Amino acid sequence: MSIAIVDARGWQNTLDLKTGEKIDAAGPVIKLVKDVLQRHPYPGDTDPGSNRWVSDTAFDLIDRYAPRFVFLTYAAQYFSGRYTPMSKETRARMISDVFLEAEHFISRSGFAAIAVGTGDMTPLLGFIDVTRLDGLAVCTHWSTRYAGLYGPSPDDMKILEEHPHIEKIVSQEEVVRLFGGTPEQTLRLPEYLMLACEGYAFKTISDAMRMPVMIPSLNFNVPLHAPSRTVEAITGIRQILEEDLSEKNVALIAIEGVGLDEFLWPHRPCRNSTEWYYYEPGEAQYLTIVSGRHRFLDYPTGSGYKYFNGAEGAARSYPFSGHFKSIPEGAFASTFPGKSIAVGNKSMFMHMVTGADLSVECFARNLYNQGTMAVIHRADKL
Amino acid sequence: MYTVSGGTVKERFPHRWSSCGSYVLESMPFYHVYPGSQCLAIGTAGCNFRCRYCSNAYIAKEDPEIQQDRMYRLTPRELVGMARKFNCRSIVFNVNEPAVSLPSLLEVAEEAKAAAIPMGCLTNGYTTVESTELLASIFSFFNISLKGISDDFNRAYIGIESSGPVLRTIRRLAQDRHVEVTTPIIQGANDNAIDAIADFLVEIDPEIPWHVLRLLPEDEMKDVEYPNIQAIDAALESARKKLPYIYFHNFISSEWVNTLCPDCGYAVIERFSLGCGGDQLKRLLCKDSRCPDCGREIKLLREQACLGNSKRVSQ
């Protein structure tokens, strides 16, 4: 059983991750994790101390658990950059700070770093309003490049095909041809996937209430810092992780919202795409990195699936894991025999995509700071 | 919001919506209306309060004019059509105060009624007698925010002179509409009002569902400490003896989100709390509105009451 421990500041609860039910559980790993959560209250997604929280929490776990593999995500600059207007100088300072933070982690922990930037950001030029179609367009506000389209009328298709800021409309068949996928995954795909031009975001009926000022660029390539290594695509990162871990302790560091233009460590471009599709920062990108194969179809919310609205009245599995309904298979850390941890401030999916023995992440919703959550997948390695 | 033009009060930005999305009703929160169903949640911009801890200041406090480029532009008919596309059973106005957008909401209500889609809202209840009647004509279920009782609190934190109009609105709407009440707790500011609020609700209807929220202070109070969960839980002990449907939430994995049968204590509706508008139905064990253990009727808004937009059914 995977155990979740939530910390809502001054109050903790222990749950079965799958059912969400409160459980009575005790043991050295549970105590270790509870104590770590208590010592590290989350300051908030856009707080200046947010990335430091990632390092400090990781240090605490490393001191007590002695992992050989660490997966870190630094995301404060992604949230701040996305929603806060700032000058170029302020942004440059913010980006510099995250690299200083990562350097601080590496120098104190002694881990060898493999670092990937999840992609550049670009100013929002405008919205593509698809709320008044005869059919239904769907995406979450975290997705800007992609929106799913259901039941379009001929008039809808004409409008969309002629829209100056829609780059391409891809049929379900074309998506299936590119990614394969199970019959169940195919059923969940929208009839069409719409692709926005750079700088534009789809405006659909969703929970979009905050106005972004920067959105992900068309990051067909992302920067990868992997000294003495050449990796062509993000699907190749897993292999170098395996190789490096046979010799030393390794930290895989994801630096959110930073791409080839702003990555401050030595790096090479790494393909973040296949044909017309590229990964926006998010769960599918992480899954692809840690599993070594394309995982677009595994995580549904970003790109226009509507099935996740769920059946009315139905209890669901993994209620504290975002839109995941099962633990994805094939995550690197889940098969790594050594100890592993993951810490991140991008919220509520690290424990699902990394497969690490122990993970600690912030629990925030629409930038509202709810506290933190730890997940223990393996308690038998201490 | 409104402006005066040629001696007439007019809505400044009709048919403009700051938010429009499909959610489960529990997340609004409504705990005693269509459990587990989807609603189309909508909002506009502006508010008649100036709460120092406002969670949605970027919508409620910002000038609506400068929000216009990000607003949804949907006619009432399109809005109702959207609710149908998403298989929503209801339309709920949340985010800001519905009283600032009454003309648009009256039009939406007309379309929604024709489509047999009931409407509900979150409101601060600070309305005139006439506006309250307009709200009652639009919405069949309400969650009214009773933020505090004392004048001192209301002046210091909300920017109003008195909670009198709010209490009047609750009294009025509870007569023939489904009403739930929400109180966000700020430790040291309004936690001393818990018993007084409970007594007020008991006087109106002991079966009013009362959502006591652990406030996550935002806006001017962003740096204030989060309220202590154990302390608020302890402060609710006395109220729980008077009101059977008290919920304490707005934090992850709250243990106080289930509906218990007032007679036998059986958990007739179980929920998850993800905090901050993320509550979900876990299990509905009283589909016929009766406790499966002892048979007692459980207060739930039923389909026909909503669709008829008429009398509340307290079962």
PDB file of C-alpha atoms in Angstrom, chain A residues 63-288:
ATOM      1  CA  ASP A  63      20.308  13.209   5.935  1.00  0.00           C
ATOM      2  CA  ARG A  64      17.806  10.714   7.281  1.00  0.00           C
ATOM      3  CA  TYR A  65      17.129   8.354   4.381  1.00  0.00           C
ATOM      4  CA  ALA A  66      20.420   8.378   2.456  1.00  0.00           C
ATOM      5  CA  PRO A  67      18.994   7.969  -1.034  1.00  0.00           C
ATOM      6  CA  ARG A  68      21.144   7.277  -4.074  1.00  0.00           C
ATOM      7  CA  PHE A  69      18.709   8.895  -6.496  1.00  0.00           C
ATOM      8  CA  VAL A  70      17.058  12.265  -5.975  1.00  0.00           C
ATOM      9  CA  PHE A  71      14.489  13.855  -8.289  1.00  0.00           C
ATOM     10  CA  LEU A  72      13.991  17.558  -7.693  1.00  0.00           C
ATOM     11  CA  THR A  73      11.695  20.066  -9.323  1.00  0.00           C
ATOM     12  CA  TYR A  74      12.222  23.796  -8.932  1.00  0.00           C
ATOM     13  CA  ALA A  75       9.096  25.563 -10.146  1.00  0.00           C
ATOM     14  CA  ALA A  76       8.728  28.911  -8.354  1.00  0.00           C
ATOM     15  CA  GLN A  77      10.078  30.825 -11.364  1.00  0.00           C
ATOM     16  CA  TYR A  78       7.543  29.051 -13.600  1.00  0.00           C
ATOM     17  CA  PHE A  79       4.573  30.181 -11.492  1.00  0.00           C
ATOM     18  CA  SER A  80       5.902  33.690 -10.910  1.00  0.00           C
ATOM     19  CA  GLY A  81       6.867  34.140 -14.536  1.00  0.00           C
ATOM     20  CA  ARG A  82       3.550  32.867 -15.734  1.00  0.00           C
ATOM     21  CA  TYR A  83       1.366  35.147 -13.649  1.00  0.00           C
ATOM     22  CA  THR A  84       3.432  38.116 -12.501  1.00  0.00           C
ATOM     23  CA  PRO A  85       4.391  40.945 -14.845  1.00  0.00           C
ATOM     24  CA  MET A  86       8.101  41.632 -14.418  1.00  0.00           C
ATOM     25  CA  SER A  87      10.968  43.416 -16.124  1.00  0.00           C
ATOM     26  CA  LYS A  88      13.648  41.554 -18.068  1.00  0.00           C
ATOM     27  CA  GLU A  89      16.094  42.332 -15.277  1.00  0.00           C
ATOM     28  CA  THR A  90      13.804  40.928 -12.613  1.00  0.00           C
ATOM     29  CA  ARG A  91      13.221  37.811 -14.672  1.00  0.00           C
ATOM     30  CA  ALA A  92      16.955  37.368 -15.271  1.00  0.00           C
ATOM     31  CA  ARG A  93      17.582  37.674 -11.532  1.00  0.00           C
ATOM     32  CA  MET A  94      14.835  35.160 -10.825  1.00  0.00           C
ATOM     33  CA  ILE A  95      16.327  32.664 -13.290  1.00  0.00           C
ATOM     34  CA  SER A  96      19.787  33.233 -11.857  1.00  0.00           C
ATOM     35  CA  ASP A  97      18.422  32.540  -8.375  1.00  0.00           C
ATOM     36  CA  VAL A  98      17.044  29.146  -9.309  1.00  0.00           C
ATOM     37  CA  PHE A  99      20.381  28.065 -10.736  1.00  0.00           C
ATOM     38  CA  LEU A 100      22.101  29.310  -7.586  1.00  0.00           C
ATOM     39  CA  GLU A 101      19.643  27.257  -5.605  1.00  0.00           C
ATOM     40  CA  ALA A 102      20.364  24.152  -7.660  1.00  0.00           C
ATOM     41  CA  GLU A 103      24.108  24.770  -7.297  1.00  0.00           C
ATOM     42  CA  HIS A 104      23.614  25.102  -3.560  1.00  0.00           C
ATOM     43  CA  PHE A 105      21.907  21.722  -3.553  1.00  0.00           C
ATOM     44  CA  ILE A 106      24.603  20.045  -5.627  1.00  0.00           C
ATOM     45  CA  SER A 107      27.496  21.476  -3.674  1.00  0.00           C
ATOM     46  CA  ARG A 108      26.065  20.540  -0.285  1.00  0.00           C
ATOM     47  CA  SER A 109      24.674  17.120  -1.227  1.00  0.00           C
ATOM     48  CA  GLY A 110      27.567  15.991  -3.409  1.00  0.00           C
ATOM     49  CA  PHE A 111      25.179  14.410  -5.895  1.00  0.00           C
ATOM     50  CA  ALA A 112      26.018  14.452  -9.597  1.00  0.00           C
ATOM     51  CA  ALA A 113      23.482  16.570 -11.450  1.00  0.00           C
ATOM     52  CA  ILE A 114      21.551  15.852 -14.594  1.00  0.00           C
ATOM     53  CA  ALA A 115      19.368  18.900 -15.161  1.00  0.00           C
ATOM     54  CA  VAL A 116      16.665  19.523 -17.693  1.00  0.00           C
ATOM     55  CA  GLY A 117      14.855  22.784 -18.376  1.00  0.00           C
ATOM     56  CA  THR A 118      11.218  22.147 -19.174  1.00  0.00           C
ATOM     57  CA  GLY A 119      11.076  24.921 -21.772  1.00  0.00           C
ATOM     58  CA  ASP A 120      11.169  28.637 -22.449  1.00  0.00           C
ATOM     59  CA  MET A 121       8.308  31.007 -21.762  1.00  0.00           C
ATOM     60  CA  THR A 122       7.012  33.626 -24.152  1.00  0.00           C
ATOM     61  CA  PRO A 123       4.707  36.608 -23.613  1.00  0.00           C
ATOM     62  CA  LEU A 124       1.024  35.903 -24.070  1.00  0.00           C
ATOM     63  CA  LEU A 125      -0.050  37.622 -27.277  1.00  0.00           C
ATOM     64  CA  GLY A 126      -3.706  36.743 -27.039  1.00  0.00           C
ATOM     65  CA  PHE A 127      -6.386  34.116 -26.600  1.00  0.00           C
ATOM     66  CA  ILE A 128      -8.028  31.961 -29.213  1.00  0.00           C
ATOM     67  CA  ASP A 129     -11.617  32.080 -28.021  1.00  0.00           C
ATOM     68  CA  VAL A 130     -13.242  28.737 -28.769  1.00  0.00           C
ATOM     69  CA  THR A 131     -16.107  29.074 -26.317  1.00  0.00           C
ATOM     70  CA  ARG A 132     -18.791  29.874 -28.849  1.00  0.00           C
ATOM     71  CA  LEU A 133     -18.563  26.864 -31.133  1.00  0.00           C
ATOM     72  CA  ASP A 134     -21.431  24.540 -31.950  1.00  0.00           C
ATOM     73  CA  GLY A 135     -19.167  21.751 -30.746  1.00  0.00           C
ATOM     74  CA  LEU A 136     -17.122  21.684 -27.576  1.00  0.00           C
ATOM     75  CA  ALA A 137     -13.494  22.703 -27.128  1.00  0.00           C
ATOM     76  CA  VAL A 138     -11.748  21.587 -23.936  1.00  0.00           C
ATOM     77  CA  CYS A 139      -8.449  22.209 -22.220  1.00  0.00           C
ATOM     78  CA  THR A 140      -7.261  23.254 -18.787  1.00  0.00           C
ATOM     79  CA  HIS A 141      -5.698  26.628 -18.196  1.00  0.00           C
ATOM     80  CA  TRP A 142      -2.320  24.935 -17.823  1.00  0.00           C
ATOM     81  CA  SER A 143      -2.452  23.884 -21.460  1.00  0.00           C
ATOM     82  CA  THR A 144      -1.977  26.678 -23.955  1.00  0.00           C
ATOM     83  CA  ARG A 145      -0.742  24.892 -27.099  1.00  0.00           C
ATOM     84  CA  TYR A 146      -3.403  22.184 -27.238  1.00  0.00           C
ATOM     85  CA  ALA A 147      -7.158  21.996 -26.962  1.00  0.00           C
ATOM     86  CA  GLY A 148      -9.424  19.058 -27.682  1.00  0.00           C
ATOM     87  CA  LEU A 149     -12.411  19.408 -29.958  1.00  0.00           C
ATOM     88  CA  TYR A 150     -15.611  17.377 -29.759  1.00  0.00           C
ATOM     89  CA  GLY A 151     -18.546  17.357 -32.142  1.00  0.00           C
ATOM     90  CA  PRO A 152     -17.608  20.329 -34.327  1.00  0.00           C
ATOM     91  CA  SER A 153     -20.084  21.470 -36.957  1.00  0.00           C
ATOM     92  CA  PRO A 154     -18.955  22.219 -40.536  1.00  0.00           C
ATOM     93  CA  ASP A 155     -19.165  25.904 -39.619  1.00  0.00           C
ATOM     94  CA  ASP A 156     -16.907  25.325 -36.610  1.00  0.00           C
ATOM     95  CA  MET A 157     -14.324  23.582 -38.760  1.00  0.00           C
ATOM     96  CA  LYS A 158     -14.352  26.387 -41.304  1.00  0.00           C
ATOM     97  CA  ILE A 159     -13.842  29.029 -38.619  1.00  0.00           C
ATOM     98  CA  LEU A 160     -11.103  27.065 -36.893  1.00  0.00           C
ATOM     99  CA  GLU A 161      -9.245  26.130 -40.076  1.00  0.00           C
ATOM    100  CA  GLU A 162      -9.191  29.767 -41.128  1.00  0.00           C
ATOM    101  CA  HIS A 163      -8.232  31.076 -37.701  1.00  0.00           C
ATOM    102  CA  PRO A 164      -4.950  32.986 -37.986  1.00  0.00           C
ATOM    103  CA  HIS A 165      -3.668  31.764 -34.605  1.00  0.00           C
ATOM    104  CA  ILE A 166      -4.481  28.081 -34.948  1.00  0.00           C
ATOM    105  CA  GLU A 167      -1.488  26.362 -36.481  1.00  0.00           C
ATOM    106  CA  LYS A 168      -2.951  22.953 -37.099  1.00  0.00           C
ATOM    107  CA  ILE A 169      -5.926  20.723 -36.412  1.00  0.00           C
ATOM    108  CA  VAL A 170      -5.008  17.091 -35.954  1.00  0.00           C
ATOM    109  CA  SER A 171      -7.509  14.277 -36.200  1.00  0.00           C
ATOM    110  CA  GLN A 172      -7.830  11.559 -33.596  1.00  0.00           C
ATOM    111  CA  GLU A 173      -6.518   9.056 -36.155  1.00  0.00           C
ATOM    112  CA  GLU A 174      -3.375  11.089 -36.611  1.00  0.00           C
ATOM    113  CA  VAL A 175      -2.774  11.244 -32.840  1.00  0.00           C
ATOM    114  CA  VAL A 176      -3.262   7.495 -32.581  1.00  0.00           C
ATOM    115  CA  ARG A 177      -0.873   6.925 -35.489  1.00  0.00           C
ATOM    116  CA  LEU A 178       1.788   9.028 -33.747  1.00  0.00           C
ATOM    117  CA  PHE A 179       1.486   7.671 -30.225  1.00  0.00           C
ATOM    118  CA  GLY A 180      -0.204   4.309 -30.549  1.00  0.00           C
ATOM    119  CA  GLY A 181      -1.993   3.659 -27.296  1.00  0.00           C
ATOM    120  CA  THR A 182      -4.493   1.231 -25.897  1.00  0.00           C
ATOM    121  CA  PRO A 183      -8.104   1.081 -27.113  1.00  0.00           C
ATOM    122  CA  GLU A 184      -9.113   2.693 -23.814  1.00  0.00           C
ATOM    123  CA  GLN A 185      -6.728   5.594 -24.388  1.00  0.00           C
ATOM    124  CA  THR A 186      -7.980   5.989 -27.942  1.00  0.00           C
ATOM    125  CA  LEU A 187     -11.543   6.200 -26.712  1.00  0.00           C
ATOM    126  CA  ARG A 188     -10.582   9.062 -24.448  1.00  0.00           C
ATOM    127  CA  LEU A 189      -9.008  11.114 -27.195  1.00  0.00           C
ATOM    128  CA  PRO A 190     -10.932  14.070 -28.534  1.00  0.00           C
ATOM    129  CA  GLU A 191     -12.081  13.932 -32.142  1.00  0.00           C
ATOM    130  CA  TYR A 192      -9.544  16.598 -32.988  1.00  0.00           C
ATOM    131  CA  LEU A 193      -6.570  18.185 -31.284  1.00  0.00           C
ATOM    132  CA  MET A 194      -6.077  21.869 -32.057  1.00  0.00           C
ATOM    133  CA  LEU A 195      -2.612  23.433 -31.943  1.00  0.00           C
ATOM    134  CA  ALA A 196      -2.138  27.124 -31.166  1.00  0.00           C
ATOM    135  CA  CYS A 197       0.522  29.315 -32.745  1.00  0.00           C
ATOM    136  CA  GLU A 198       3.303  30.468 -30.465  1.00  0.00           C
ATOM    137  CA  GLY A 199       2.231  33.138 -28.002  1.00  0.00           C
ATOM    138  CA  TYR A 200      -1.444  32.234 -28.159  1.00  0.00           C
ATOM    139  CA  ALA A 201      -3.516  30.233 -25.736  1.00  0.00           C
ATOM    140  CA  PHE A 202      -6.871  28.581 -26.186  1.00  0.00           C
ATOM    141  CA  LYS A 203      -9.680  30.057 -24.186  1.00  0.00           C
ATOM    142  CA  THR A 204     -12.118  27.297 -23.369  1.00  0.00           C
ATOM    143  CA  ILE A 205     -14.714  26.712 -20.725  1.00  0.00           C
ATOM    144  CA  SER A 206     -12.465  25.715 -17.884  1.00  0.00           C
ATOM    145  CA  ASP A 207     -11.224  27.034 -14.610  1.00  0.00           C
ATOM    146  CA  ALA A 208      -9.089  29.775 -16.137  1.00  0.00           C
ATOM    147  CA  MET A 209      -9.411  32.714 -13.829  1.00  0.00           C
ATOM    148  CA  ARG A 210      -5.908  34.044 -13.480  1.00  0.00           C
ATOM    149  CA  MET A 211      -4.546  35.895 -16.472  1.00  0.00           C
ATOM    150  CA  PRO A 212      -1.160  34.555 -17.587  1.00  0.00           C
ATOM    151  CA  VAL A 213       1.436  37.029 -18.786  1.00  0.00           C
ATOM    152  CA  MET A 214       3.852  34.379 -20.057  1.00  0.00           C
ATOM    153  CA  ILE A 215       3.044  30.976 -21.517  1.00  0.00           C
ATOM    154  CA  PRO A 216       5.259  28.127 -22.715  1.00  0.00           C
ATOM    155  CA  SER A 217       7.036  28.727 -26.021  1.00  0.00           C
ATOM    156  CA  LEU A 218       7.021  26.110 -28.760  1.00  0.00           C
ATOM    157  CA  ASN A 219       9.729  24.095 -27.056  1.00  0.00           C
ATOM    158  CA  PHE A 220      10.475  21.365 -29.562  1.00  0.00           C
ATOM    159  CA  ASN A 221      13.886  21.196 -27.889  1.00  0.00           C
ATOM    160  CA  VAL A 222      14.806  21.755 -24.259  1.00  0.00           C
ATOM    161  CA  PRO A 223      18.190  22.192 -22.579  1.00  0.00           C
ATOM    162  CA  LEU A 224      19.835  19.217 -20.937  1.00  0.00           C
ATOM    163  CA  HIS A 225      22.817  19.484 -18.616  1.00  0.00           C
ATOM    164  CA  ALA A 226      24.462  16.087 -18.582  1.00  0.00           C
ATOM    165  CA  PRO A 227      28.253  16.449 -18.427  1.00  0.00           C
ATOM    166  CA  SER A 228      30.129  14.347 -20.985  1.00  0.00           C
ATOM    167  CA  ARG A 229      26.901  12.952 -22.356  1.00  0.00           C
ATOM    168  CA  THR A 230      24.991  13.358 -25.584  1.00  0.00           C
ATOM    169  CA  VAL A 231      21.307  12.706 -25.386  1.00  0.00           C
ATOM    170  CA  GLU A 232      19.205  13.379 -28.443  1.00  0.00           C
ATOM    171  CA  ALA A 233      15.751  13.298 -26.899  1.00  0.00           C
ATOM    172  CA  ILE A 234      14.143  13.407 -23.474  1.00  0.00           C
ATOM    173  CA  THR A 235      13.324   9.735 -23.973  1.00  0.00           C
ATOM    174  CA  GLY A 236      17.069   9.110 -23.669  1.00  0.00           C
ATOM    175  CA  ILE A 237      17.489  10.636 -20.222  1.00  0.00           C
ATOM    176  CA  ARG A 238      16.428   7.470 -18.440  1.00  0.00           C
ATOM    177  CA  GLN A 239      19.290   5.511 -19.960  1.00  0.00           C
ATOM    178  CA  ILE A 240      21.959   7.915 -18.760  1.00  0.00           C
ATOM    179  CA  LEU A 241      20.349   7.930 -15.332  1.00  0.00           C
ATOM    180  CA  GLU A 242      20.681   4.169 -15.161  1.00  0.00           C
ATOM    181  CA  GLU A 243      24.286   4.296 -16.324  1.00  0.00           C
ATOM    182  CA  ASP A 244      25.338   7.104 -13.986  1.00  0.00           C
ATOM    183  CA  LEU A 245      23.625   5.556 -10.988  1.00  0.00           C
ATOM    184  CA  SER A 246      25.706   2.444 -11.377  1.00  0.00           C
ATOM    185  CA  GLU A 247      28.703   4.615 -10.451  1.00  0.00           C
ATOM    186  CA  LYS A 248      27.503   7.475  -8.265  1.00  0.00           C
ATOM    187  CA  ASN A 249      24.619   9.231  -6.537  1.00  0.00           C
ATOM    188  CA  VAL A 250      22.590  11.222  -9.014  1.00  0.00           C
ATOM    189  CA  ALA A 251      20.142  14.098  -8.793  1.00  0.00           C
ATOM    190  CA  LEU A 252      17.788  14.623 -11.717  1.00  0.00           C
ATOM    191  CA  ILE A 253      16.762  18.262 -11.519  1.00  0.00           C
ATOM    192  CA  ALA A 254      13.854  19.692 -13.473  1.00  0.00           C
ATOM    193  CA  ILE A 255      13.986  23.456 -13.793  1.00  0.00           C
ATOM    194  CA  GLU A 256      10.533  24.587 -14.729  1.00  0.00           C
ATOM    195  CA  GLY A 257       9.816  27.343 -17.215  1.00  0.00           C
ATOM    196  CA  VAL A 258      13.415  27.634 -18.364  1.00  0.00           C
ATOM    197  CA  GLY A 259      14.459  26.648 -21.865  1.00  0.00           C
ATOM    198  CA  LEU A 260      17.332  26.964 -24.275  1.00  0.00           C
ATOM    199  CA  ASP A 261      17.299  30.775 -24.159  1.00  0.00           C
ATOM    200  CA  GLU A 262      17.831  31.102 -20.417  1.00  0.00           C
ATOM    201  CA  PHE A 263      19.486  27.921 -19.190  1.00  0.00           C
ATOM    202  CA  LEU A 264      22.596  28.992 -17.312  1.00  0.00           C
ATOM    203  CA  TRP A 265      24.487  25.737 -16.952  1.00  0.00           C
ATOM    204  CA  PRO A 266      26.416  24.100 -19.806  1.00  0.00           C
ATOM    205  CA  HIS A 267      23.887  22.213 -21.860  1.00  0.00           C
ATOM    206  CA  ARG A 268      22.921  20.687 -25.160  1.00  0.00           C
ATOM    207  CA  PRO A 269      19.555  20.833 -26.880  1.00  0.00           C
ATOM    208  CA  CYS A 270      17.486  17.743 -26.317  1.00  0.00           C
ATOM    209  CA  ARG A 271      14.422  16.862 -28.376  1.00  0.00           C
ATOM    210  CA  ASN A 272      11.225  17.421 -26.405  1.00  0.00           C
ATOM    211  CA  SER A 273       8.944  16.387 -29.209  1.00  0.00           C
ATOM    212  CA  THR A 274       7.911  13.909 -31.803  1.00  0.00           C
ATOM    213  CA  GLU A 275       6.829  15.179 -35.211  1.00  0.00           C
ATOM    214  CA  TRP A 276       4.269  17.966 -34.652  1.00  0.00           C
ATOM    215  CA  TYR A 277       3.843  17.308 -30.937  1.00  0.00           C
ATOM    216  CA  TYR A 278       5.974  18.803 -28.195  1.00  0.00           C
ATOM    217  CA  TYR A 279       5.587  18.467 -24.459  1.00  0.00           C
ATOM    218  CA  GLU A 280       4.359  21.429 -22.474  1.00  0.00           C
ATOM    219  CA  PRO A 281       5.687  21.522 -18.908  1.00  0.00           C
ATOM    220  CA  GLY A 282       3.701  18.967 -16.999  1.00  0.00           C
ATOM    221  CA  GLU A 283       2.985  15.395 -16.114  1.00  0.00           C
ATOM    222  CA  ALA A 284       3.312  13.849 -19.578  1.00  0.00           C
ATOM    223  CA  GLN A 285       6.734  15.428 -19.997  1.00  0.00           C
ATOM    224  CA  TYR A 286       7.897  14.069 -16.640  1.00  0.00           C
ATOM    225  CA  LEU A 287       6.532  10.622 -17.397  1.00  0.00           C
ATOM    226  CA  THR A 288       8.351  10.610 -20.721  1.00  0.00           C
TER     227      THR A 288
END
